[in-house]
Amino acid sequence: MNDANPDRDTHNGRDVNKGRDPIIKFDKVVKRFGDHVVLDELDFEVKRGEKVTIIGPSGSGKSTVLRILMTLEEINDGVVYVGGQPLWHQWRREQLIPASEQHLRQMRSQLGMVFQQFNLFPHMTVLRNLTEAPVQVGGVAKAEARKRGMELLEMVGLADQANKYPHQLSGGQQQRVGIARALAMRPKIMLFDEPTSALDPELVGEVLNVIRTLADEHDLTMLLVTHEMHFARQVSDRICFFDKGRIKEQGTPEEIFTAPKEERTRAFLKAVLDPDD
Ligand SMILES: Nc1ncnc2c1ncn2[C@@H]1O[C@H](COP(=O)(O)OP(=O)(O)OP(=O)(O)O)[C@@H](O)[C@H]1O
């Protein structure tokens, strides 16, 4: 299946697609590193409120998609749209021209990203990690940012750790702070780049639980890259299998995990789900 049916009903109990425009759209996007083509005229869409997981072999371009959206990587060709606006371009006299720094900053503020390595500020308390960007970049009053920060810490179950420093927390707790921090700027879209792969196995569950709650209780758009297939199956409305910088196959978790159509998808899933076979 190459395109999600826009009138599909529900998945995981959520009405995800009905009548909604794509909030993310990659239109024939090319990304190269030197001669290495990482995204090969990629067409890809995520609808407003949809939870989409990208899976695929190492090097297939999964993280690059997230990094492009976060404006951490430029594109070589094509157009990326966020909320209907070009991300890496601006309109001038009906022509697309390269985006200004100001445009990039404004577009970026619609997205929050959770990184594999947490990326917390080590010299700031947990609460300050959450208030810094809203106060310094978003112009939010300190008291308001602290109130919102405490609400987010409450949500990820860490309100009692507000005055600690990151190194005093476990990896799982640090990543829960990472999630709260990404939410602090009130993004419309949350990106997760292998959020549990740097964690000891016993700490994975607490982080996945927080992400699952976010997915179930909020109308956020979520785009995830994860190797946790069981989790991907539970949390996603749609799974995209990437291979060599393109979408090889996409569909509901049921379609992808129980009846993949492409041989490449079958082989990949077999390798990750039954590694000892
Ligand atoms: N800054 C860079 N310079 C050169 N090559 C890069 C750079 N970033 C990524 N690449 C290459 O681009 C390809 C795609 O990388 P990407 O991180 O998107 O893959 P991925 O599908 O997320 O893989 P993994 O599952 O291993 O994280 C890889 O071959 C990688 O080596």
mmCIF file of C-alpha atoms and ligand atoms in Angstrom:
data_model
loop_
_atom_site.group_PDB
_atom_site.id
_atom_site.type_symbol
_atom_site.label_atom_id
_atom_site.label_comp_id
_atom_site.label_asym_id
_atom_site.label_seq_id
_atom_site.Cartn_x
_atom_site.Cartn_y
_atom_site.Cartn_z
ATOM 1 C CA MET A 1 0.000 0.000 0.000
ATOM 2 C CA ASN A 2 1.595 3.249 -1.055
ATOM 3 C CA ASP A 3 -0.788 5.840 0.209
ATOM 4 C CA ALA A 4 -2.891 5.939 3.336
ATOM 5 C CA ASN A 5 -6.573 6.213 2.564
ATOM 6 C CA PRO A 6 -7.618 9.687 3.805
ATOM 7 C CA ASP A 7 -11.054 8.374 4.734
ATOM 8 C CA ARG A 8 -9.810 5.451 6.738
ATOM 9 C CA ASP A 9 -11.752 5.277 9.986
ATOM 10 C CA THR A 10 -9.883 4.738 13.172
ATOM 11 C CA HIS A 11 -6.839 3.059 14.549
ATOM 12 C CA ASN A 12 -6.005 2.417 18.188
ATOM 13 C CA GLY A 13 -9.350 4.056 18.969
ATOM 14 C CA ARG A 14 -8.411 7.397 17.448
ATOM 15 C CA ASP A 15 -10.065 9.130 14.537
ATOM 16 C CA VAL A 16 -6.892 10.068 12.771
ATOM 17 C CA ASN A 17 -7.358 10.913 9.174
ATOM 18 C CA LYS A 18 -10.805 12.153 8.398
ATOM 19 C CA GLY A 19 -10.689 15.282 6.310
ATOM 20 C CA ARG A 20 -7.348 16.358 7.666
ATOM 21 C CA ASP A 21 -4.643 18.030 5.618
ATOM 22 C CA PRO A 22 -1.109 16.789 5.841
ATOM 23 C CA ILE A 23 0.793 18.711 8.510
ATOM 24 C CA ILE A 24 4.056 17.283 7.134
ATOM 25 C CA LYS A 25 4.677 16.736 3.455
ATOM 26 C CA PHE A 26 7.883 15.734 1.677
ATOM 27 C CA ASP A 27 7.541 16.396 -2.042
ATOM 28 C CA LYS A 28 10.219 14.597 -4.071
ATOM 29 C CA VAL A 29 12.866 15.419 -1.472
ATOM 30 C CA VAL A 30 16.467 14.573 -2.275
ATOM 31 C CA LYS A 31 19.172 14.512 0.377
ATOM 32 C CA ARG A 32 22.757 13.652 -0.465
ATOM 33 C CA PHE A 33 25.913 13.454 1.575
ATOM 34 C CA GLY A 34 28.579 13.836 -1.107
ATOM 35 C CA ASP A 35 27.722 11.240 -3.758
ATOM 36 C CA HIS A 36 25.678 9.198 -1.319
ATOM 37 C CA VAL A 37 21.950 9.641 -2.015
ATOM 38 C CA VAL A 38 20.230 9.229 1.353
ATOM 39 C CA LEU A 39 16.710 10.376 0.397
ATOM 40 C CA ASP A 40 15.819 9.570 -3.183
ATOM 41 C CA GLU A 41 12.927 11.794 -4.340
ATOM 42 C CA LEU A 42 11.062 10.952 -1.175
ATOM 43 C CA ASP A 43 7.289 11.534 -1.112
ATOM 44 C CA PHE A 44 5.942 11.283 2.414
ATOM 45 C CA GLU A 45 2.986 12.745 4.315
ATOM 46 C CA VAL A 46 1.766 12.852 7.891
ATOM 47 C CA LYS A 47 -1.756 14.021 8.666
ATOM 48 C CA ARG A 48 -2.626 16.351 11.530
ATOM 49 C CA GLY A 49 -2.865 14.333 14.755
ATOM 50 C CA GLU A 50 -1.537 11.189 13.138
ATOM 51 C CA LYS A 51 1.056 8.985 14.894
ATOM 52 C CA VAL A 52 3.461 7.591 12.328
ATOM 53 C CA THR A 53 6.458 5.348 12.902
ATOM 54 C CA ILE A 54 9.286 4.968 10.422
ATOM 55 C CA ILE A 55 11.047 1.612 10.479
ATOM 56 C CA GLY A 56 13.740 0.241 8.215
ATOM 57 C CA PRO A 57 17.323 -0.926 7.944
ATOM 58 C CA SER A 58 20.279 1.036 9.257
ATOM 59 C CA GLY A 59 21.208 3.813 6.841
ATOM 60 C CA SER A 60 17.822 3.916 5.084
ATOM 61 C CA GLY A 61 17.365 7.609 5.929
ATOM 62 C CA LYS A 62 14.994 7.444 8.913
ATOM 63 C CA SER A 63 16.839 9.880 11.201
ATOM 64 C CA THR A 64 17.613 12.130 8.256
ATOM 65 C CA VAL A 65 13.872 12.742 7.766
ATOM 66 C CA LEU A 66 13.571 13.936 11.376
ATOM 67 C CA ARG A 67 16.757 16.014 11.190
ATOM 68 C CA ILE A 68 15.523 17.749 8.028
ATOM 69 C CA LEU A 69 12.246 18.611 9.770
ATOM 70 C CA MET A 70 14.193 20.004 12.731
ATOM 71 C CA THR A 71 16.234 22.095 10.221
ATOM 72 C CA LEU A 72 19.395 20.308 11.338
ATOM 73 C CA GLU A 73 20.044 19.053 7.784
ATOM 74 C CA GLU A 74 19.434 20.969 4.568
ATOM 75 C CA ILE A 75 17.830 19.350 1.540
ATOM 76 C CA ASN A 76 19.301 19.189 -1.971
ATOM 77 C CA ASP A 77 16.087 19.118 -3.969
ATOM 78 C CA GLY A 78 12.303 18.948 -3.601
ATOM 79 C CA VAL A 79 10.161 20.791 -1.058
ATOM 80 C CA VAL A 80 9.272 20.027 2.557
ATOM 81 C CA TYR A 81 6.030 21.523 3.906
ATOM 82 C CA VAL A 82 5.082 21.931 7.561
ATOM 83 C CA GLY A 83 1.543 23.098 8.232
ATOM 84 C CA GLY A 84 1.164 23.898 4.534
ATOM 85 C CA GLN A 85 4.170 26.275 4.518
ATOM 86 C CA PRO A 86 7.450 25.399 2.824
ATOM 87 C CA LEU A 87 10.085 24.714 5.487
ATOM 88 C CA TRP A 88 13.351 25.213 3.621
ATOM 89 C CA HIS A 89 11.908 27.786 1.212
ATOM 90 C CA GLN A 90 9.841 30.938 1.195
ATOM 91 C CA TRP A 91 7.432 32.221 -1.400
ATOM 92 C CA ARG A 92 8.463 35.369 -3.251
ATOM 93 C CA ARG A 93 6.417 36.521 -6.256
ATOM 94 C CA GLU A 94 5.046 32.994 -6.628
ATOM 95 C CA GLN A 95 8.568 31.540 -6.710
ATOM 96 C CA LEU A 96 10.155 29.406 -4.017
ATOM 97 C CA ILE A 97 13.419 30.905 -2.801
ATOM 98 C CA PRO A 98 15.742 29.626 -0.049
ATOM 99 C CA ALA A 99 14.385 30.344 3.440
ATOM 100 C CA SER A 100 15.807 33.084 5.657
ATOM 101 C CA GLU A 101 17.133 32.292 9.146
ATOM 102 C CA GLN A 102 14.059 34.001 10.592
ATOM 103 C CA HIS A 103 11.701 31.796 8.551
ATOM 104 C CA LEU A 104 13.607 28.670 9.621
ATOM 105 C CA ARG A 105 13.427 29.712 13.282
ATOM 106 C CA GLN A 106 9.725 30.405 13.083
ATOM 107 C CA MET A 107 9.007 27.095 11.325
ATOM 108 C CA ARG A 108 11.224 25.130 13.730
ATOM 109 C CA SER A 109 9.239 26.421 16.703
ATOM 110 C CA GLN A 110 6.312 24.241 15.576
ATOM 111 C CA LEU A 111 8.334 21.087 16.216
ATOM 112 C CA GLY A 112 9.782 19.430 19.302
ATOM 113 C CA MET A 113 12.354 16.661 19.098
ATOM 114 C CA VAL A 114 13.401 13.949 21.517
ATOM 115 C CA PHE A 115 16.917 12.701 20.816
ATOM 116 C CA GLN A 116 18.499 9.347 21.472
ATOM 117 C CA GLN A 117 21.106 10.941 23.784
ATOM 118 C CA PHE A 118 18.656 13.122 25.789
ATOM 119 C CA ASN A 119 20.685 16.323 25.074
ATOM 120 C CA LEU A 120 19.798 17.977 28.401
ATOM 121 C CA PHE A 121 21.779 20.999 29.609
ATOM 122 C CA PRO A 122 24.015 19.381 32.279
ATOM 123 C CA HIS A 123 24.629 22.579 34.287
ATOM 124 C CA MET A 124 20.914 23.420 34.647
ATOM 125 C CA THR A 125 18.374 21.926 37.015
ATOM 126 C CA VAL A 126 15.637 19.758 35.585
ATOM 127 C CA LEU A 127 13.089 22.578 35.844
ATOM 128 C CA ARG A 128 15.462 25.120 34.280
ATOM 129 C CA ASN A 129 15.998 22.703 31.366
ATOM 130 C CA LEU A 130 12.271 23.092 30.730
ATOM 131 C CA THR A 131 11.977 26.853 31.237
ATOM 132 C CA GLU A 132 15.121 28.043 29.438
ATOM 133 C CA ALA A 133 13.842 27.999 25.856
ATOM 134 C CA PRO A 134 10.338 29.329 26.598
ATOM 135 C CA VAL A 135 11.839 32.262 28.547
ATOM 136 C CA GLN A 136 14.867 32.991 26.327
ATOM 137 C CA VAL A 137 13.463 32.173 22.906
ATOM 138 C CA GLY A 138 9.688 32.179 23.348
ATOM 139 C CA GLY A 139 9.491 35.361 25.440
ATOM 140 C CA VAL A 140 7.334 33.626 28.072
ATOM 141 C CA ALA A 141 7.334 35.208 31.557
ATOM 142 C CA LYS A 142 9.471 33.256 34.062
ATOM 143 C CA ALA A 143 6.580 32.489 36.433
ATOM 144 C CA GLU A 144 4.430 31.231 33.581
ATOM 145 C CA ALA A 145 7.269 29.067 32.219
ATOM 146 C CA ARG A 146 7.857 27.570 35.673
ATOM 147 C CA LYS A 147 4.161 26.775 36.066
ATOM 148 C CA ARG A 148 4.060 25.074 32.669
ATOM 149 C CA GLY A 149 7.377 23.316 33.433
ATOM 150 C CA MET A 150 5.985 21.879 36.665
ATOM 151 C CA GLU A 151 2.837 20.695 34.874
ATOM 152 C CA LEU A 152 4.982 18.893 32.315
ATOM 153 C CA LEU A 153 7.150 17.328 35.029
ATOM 154 C CA GLU A 154 3.957 16.181 36.713
ATOM 155 C CA MET A 155 2.869 14.627 33.436
ATOM 156 C CA VAL A 156 6.080 12.626 33.063
ATOM 157 C CA GLY A 157 6.024 11.694 36.777
ATOM 158 C CA LEU A 158 9.078 13.732 37.799
ATOM 159 C CA ALA A 159 7.699 16.740 39.686
ATOM 160 C CA ASP A 160 9.722 15.712 42.746
ATOM 161 C CA GLN A 161 12.976 15.889 40.751
ATOM 162 C CA ALA A 162 12.559 19.520 39.593
ATOM 163 C CA ASN A 163 15.588 20.859 41.480
ATOM 164 C CA LYS A 164 17.965 18.017 40.685
ATOM 165 C CA TYR A 165 20.615 18.106 37.959
ATOM 166 C CA PRO A 166 20.503 15.688 35.003
ATOM 167 C CA HIS A 167 23.464 13.595 36.250
ATOM 168 C CA GLN A 168 21.532 12.857 39.445
ATOM 169 C CA LEU A 169 18.789 11.107 37.444
ATOM 170 C CA SER A 170 18.645 7.686 35.792
ATOM 171 C CA GLY A 171 18.757 7.497 31.990
ATOM 172 C CA GLY A 172 15.030 6.777 31.879
ATOM 173 C CA GLN A 173 14.290 9.804 34.048
ATOM 174 C CA GLN A 174 16.570 11.985 31.908
ATOM 175 C CA GLN A 175 14.733 10.935 28.792
ATOM 176 C CA ARG A 176 11.380 11.694 30.435
ATOM 177 C CA VAL A 177 12.768 15.189 31.118
ATOM 178 C CA GLY A 178 13.826 15.264 27.443
ATOM 179 C CA ILE A 179 10.229 14.606 26.432
ATOM 180 C CA ALA A 180 8.894 17.263 28.815
ATOM 181 C CA ARG A 181 11.449 19.727 27.491
ATOM 182 C CA ALA A 182 10.451 19.105 23.894
ATOM 183 C CA LEU A 183 6.843 19.822 24.906
ATOM 184 C CA ALA A 184 7.705 23.036 26.747
ATOM 185 C CA MET A 185 7.534 25.184 23.603
ATOM 186 C CA ARG A 186 4.043 23.823 22.853
ATOM 187 C CA PRO A 187 4.965 22.210 19.527
ATOM 188 C CA LYS A 188 2.309 20.967 17.134
ATOM 189 C CA ILE A 189 4.530 18.101 16.040
ATOM 190 C CA MET A 190 6.701 15.829 18.177
ATOM 191 C CA LEU A 191 9.625 13.945 16.650
ATOM 192 C CA PHE A 192 11.214 10.985 18.438
ATOM 193 C CA ASP A 193 14.550 9.671 17.193
ATOM 194 C CA GLU A 194 15.124 6.253 18.731
ATOM 195 C CA PRO A 195 14.238 7.630 22.164
ATOM 196 C CA THR A 196 15.029 4.426 24.058
ATOM 197 C CA SER A 197 18.064 3.066 22.265
ATOM 198 C CA ALA A 198 20.587 4.623 24.674
ATOM 199 C CA LEU A 199 18.801 3.165 27.716
ATOM 200 C CA ASP A 200 19.417 0.057 29.763
ATOM 201 C CA PRO A 201 16.645 -2.435 29.003
ATOM 202 C CA GLU A 202 14.989 -2.074 32.416
ATOM 203 C CA LEU A 203 14.527 1.690 31.836
ATOM 204 C CA VAL A 204 12.910 1.444 28.407
ATOM 205 C CA GLY A 205 9.379 0.747 29.677
ATOM 206 C CA GLU A 206 8.973 3.964 31.687
ATOM 207 C CA VAL A 207 9.907 6.091 28.658
ATOM 208 C CA LEU A 208 7.644 4.178 26.293
ATOM 209 C CA ASN A 209 4.789 4.558 28.800
ATOM 210 C CA VAL A 210 5.155 8.341 28.733
ATOM 211 C CA ILE A 211 5.160 8.378 24.925
ATOM 212 C CA ARG A 212 2.168 6.029 24.816
ATOM 213 C CA THR A 213 0.206 8.331 27.161
ATOM 214 C CA LEU A 214 1.083 11.308 24.979
ATOM 215 C CA ALA A 215 -0.138 9.462 21.917
ATOM 216 C CA ASP A 216 -3.385 8.372 23.559
ATOM 217 C CA GLU A 217 -4.348 11.550 25.364
ATOM 218 C CA HIS A 218 -3.185 14.353 23.094
ATOM 219 C CA ASP A 219 -4.014 15.477 19.613
ATOM 220 C CA LEU A 220 -0.332 16.021 18.839
ATOM 221 C CA THR A 221 1.112 14.859 15.562
ATOM 222 C CA MET A 222 3.860 12.341 16.303
ATOM 223 C CA LEU A 223 6.579 11.006 14.043
ATOM 224 C CA LEU A 224 8.761 8.312 15.539
ATOM 225 C CA VAL A 225 11.830 6.359 14.551
ATOM 226 C CA THR A 226 12.221 3.318 16.745
ATOM 227 C CA HIS A 227 13.566 -0.203 16.753
ATOM 228 C CA GLU A 228 10.972 -1.190 19.394
ATOM 229 C CA MET A 229 8.603 -3.027 17.065
ATOM 230 C CA HIS A 230 6.131 -4.073 19.739
ATOM 231 C CA PHE A 231 5.814 -0.456 20.834
ATOM 232 C CA ALA A 232 5.539 0.785 17.229
ATOM 233 C CA ARG A 233 2.669 -1.584 16.742
ATOM 234 C CA GLN A 234 0.821 -0.310 19.814
ATOM 235 C CA VAL A 235 1.320 3.392 19.384
ATOM 236 C CA SER A 236 1.185 4.019 15.626
ATOM 237 C CA ASP A 237 -1.686 4.768 13.316
ATOM 238 C CA ARG A 238 0.583 4.049 10.379
ATOM 239 C CA ILE A 239 3.942 2.378 9.869
ATOM 240 C CA CYS A 240 6.272 3.363 7.016
ATOM 241 C CA PHE A 241 8.956 0.918 6.005
ATOM 242 C CA PHE A 242 11.919 2.827 4.564
ATOM 243 C CA ASP A 243 14.454 1.249 2.278
ATOM 244 C CA LYS A 244 17.237 3.126 0.501
ATOM 245 C CA GLY A 245 15.723 6.547 1.079
ATOM 246 C CA ARG A 246 12.224 5.762 -0.107
ATOM 247 C CA ILE A 247 9.043 4.363 1.354
ATOM 248 C CA LYS A 248 8.985 0.775 0.245
ATOM 249 C CA GLU A 249 5.716 -0.048 1.971
ATOM 250 C CA GLN A 250 3.295 1.593 4.393
ATOM 251 C CA GLY A 251 0.090 0.697 6.142
ATOM 252 C CA THR A 252 -1.580 0.157 9.500
ATOM 253 C CA PRO A 253 0.440 -1.791 12.064
ATOM 254 C CA GLU A 254 -1.742 -4.820 11.332
ATOM 255 C CA GLU A 255 -1.066 -4.596 7.617
ATOM 256 C CA ILE A 256 2.682 -4.196 8.034
ATOM 257 C CA PHE A 257 3.259 -6.647 10.872
ATOM 258 C CA THR A 258 0.838 -9.397 9.937
ATOM 259 C CA ALA A 259 0.674 -9.213 6.148
ATOM 260 C CA PRO A 260 3.581 -7.269 4.654
ATOM 261 C CA LYS A 261 3.358 -7.274 0.880
ATOM 262 C CA GLU A 262 6.965 -6.555 0.003
ATOM 263 C CA GLU A 263 9.689 -9.157 0.324
ATOM 264 C CA ARG A 264 12.076 -6.493 1.729
ATOM 265 C CA THR A 265 9.615 -5.666 4.516
ATOM 266 C CA ARG A 266 9.134 -9.352 5.344
ATOM 267 C CA ALA A 267 12.887 -9.964 5.472
ATOM 268 C CA PHE A 268 13.484 -6.885 7.650
ATOM 269 C CA LEU A 269 10.741 -7.802 10.125
ATOM 270 C CA LYS A 270 11.897 -11.390 10.292
ATOM 271 C CA ALA A 271 15.450 -10.236 11.050
ATOM 272 C CA VAL A 272 14.392 -7.852 13.823
ATOM 273 C CA LEU A 273 11.615 -9.956 15.332
ATOM 274 C CA ASP A 274 13.342 -13.374 15.174
ATOM 275 C CA PRO A 275 17.036 -12.475 15.198
ATOM 276 C CA ASP A 276 18.066 -16.011 16.198
ATOM 277 C CA ASP A 277 16.350 -17.789 13.302
HETATM 278 N N1 LIG B 1 26.449 14.168 8.458
HETATM 279 C C1 LIG B 1 26.589 13.110 7.634
HETATM 280 N N2 LIG B 1 27.624 13.020 6.763
HETATM 281 C C2 LIG B 1 27.752 11.971 5.935
HETATM 282 N N3 LIG B 1 26.875 10.928 5.874
HETATM 283 C C3 LIG B 1 25.841 10.964 6.737
HETATM 284 C C4 LIG B 1 25.631 12.055 7.649
HETATM 285 N N4 LIG B 1 24.500 11.805 8.345
HETATM 286 C C5 LIG B 1 24.015 10.619 7.904
HETATM 287 N N5 LIG B 1 24.817 10.125 6.937
HETATM 288 C C6 LIG B 1 24.599 8.864 6.205
HETATM 289 O O1 LIG B 1 23.305 8.899 5.678
HETATM 290 C C7 LIG B 1 22.719 7.603 5.709
HETATM 291 C C8 LIG B 1 21.366 7.672 6.378
HETATM 292 O O2 LIG B 1 21.536 8.033 7.742
HETATM 293 P P1 LIG B 1 20.335 7.994 8.789
HETATM 294 O O3 LIG B 1 20.924 8.341 10.113
HETATM 295 O O4 LIG B 1 19.208 8.803 8.289
HETATM 296 O O5 LIG B 1 19.941 6.470 8.722
HETATM 297 P P2 LIG B 1 18.933 5.652 9.647
HETATM 298 O O6 LIG B 1 17.987 4.965 8.746
HETATM 299 O O7 LIG B 1 18.369 6.542 10.707
HETATM 300 O O8 LIG B 1 19.917 4.561 10.261
HETATM 301 P P3 LIG B 1 20.078 3.978 11.765
HETATM 302 O O9 LIG B 1 18.920 3.025 11.966
HETATM 303 O O10 LIG B 1 21.394 3.276 11.707
HETATM 304 O O11 LIG B 1 20.065 5.153 12.702
HETATM 305 C C9 LIG B 1 23.706 6.700 6.420
HETATM 306 O O12 LIG B 1 24.395 5.950 5.440
HETATM 307 C C10 LIG B 1 24.633 7.657 7.116
HETATM 308 O O13 LIG B 1 25.922 7.134 7.218
#
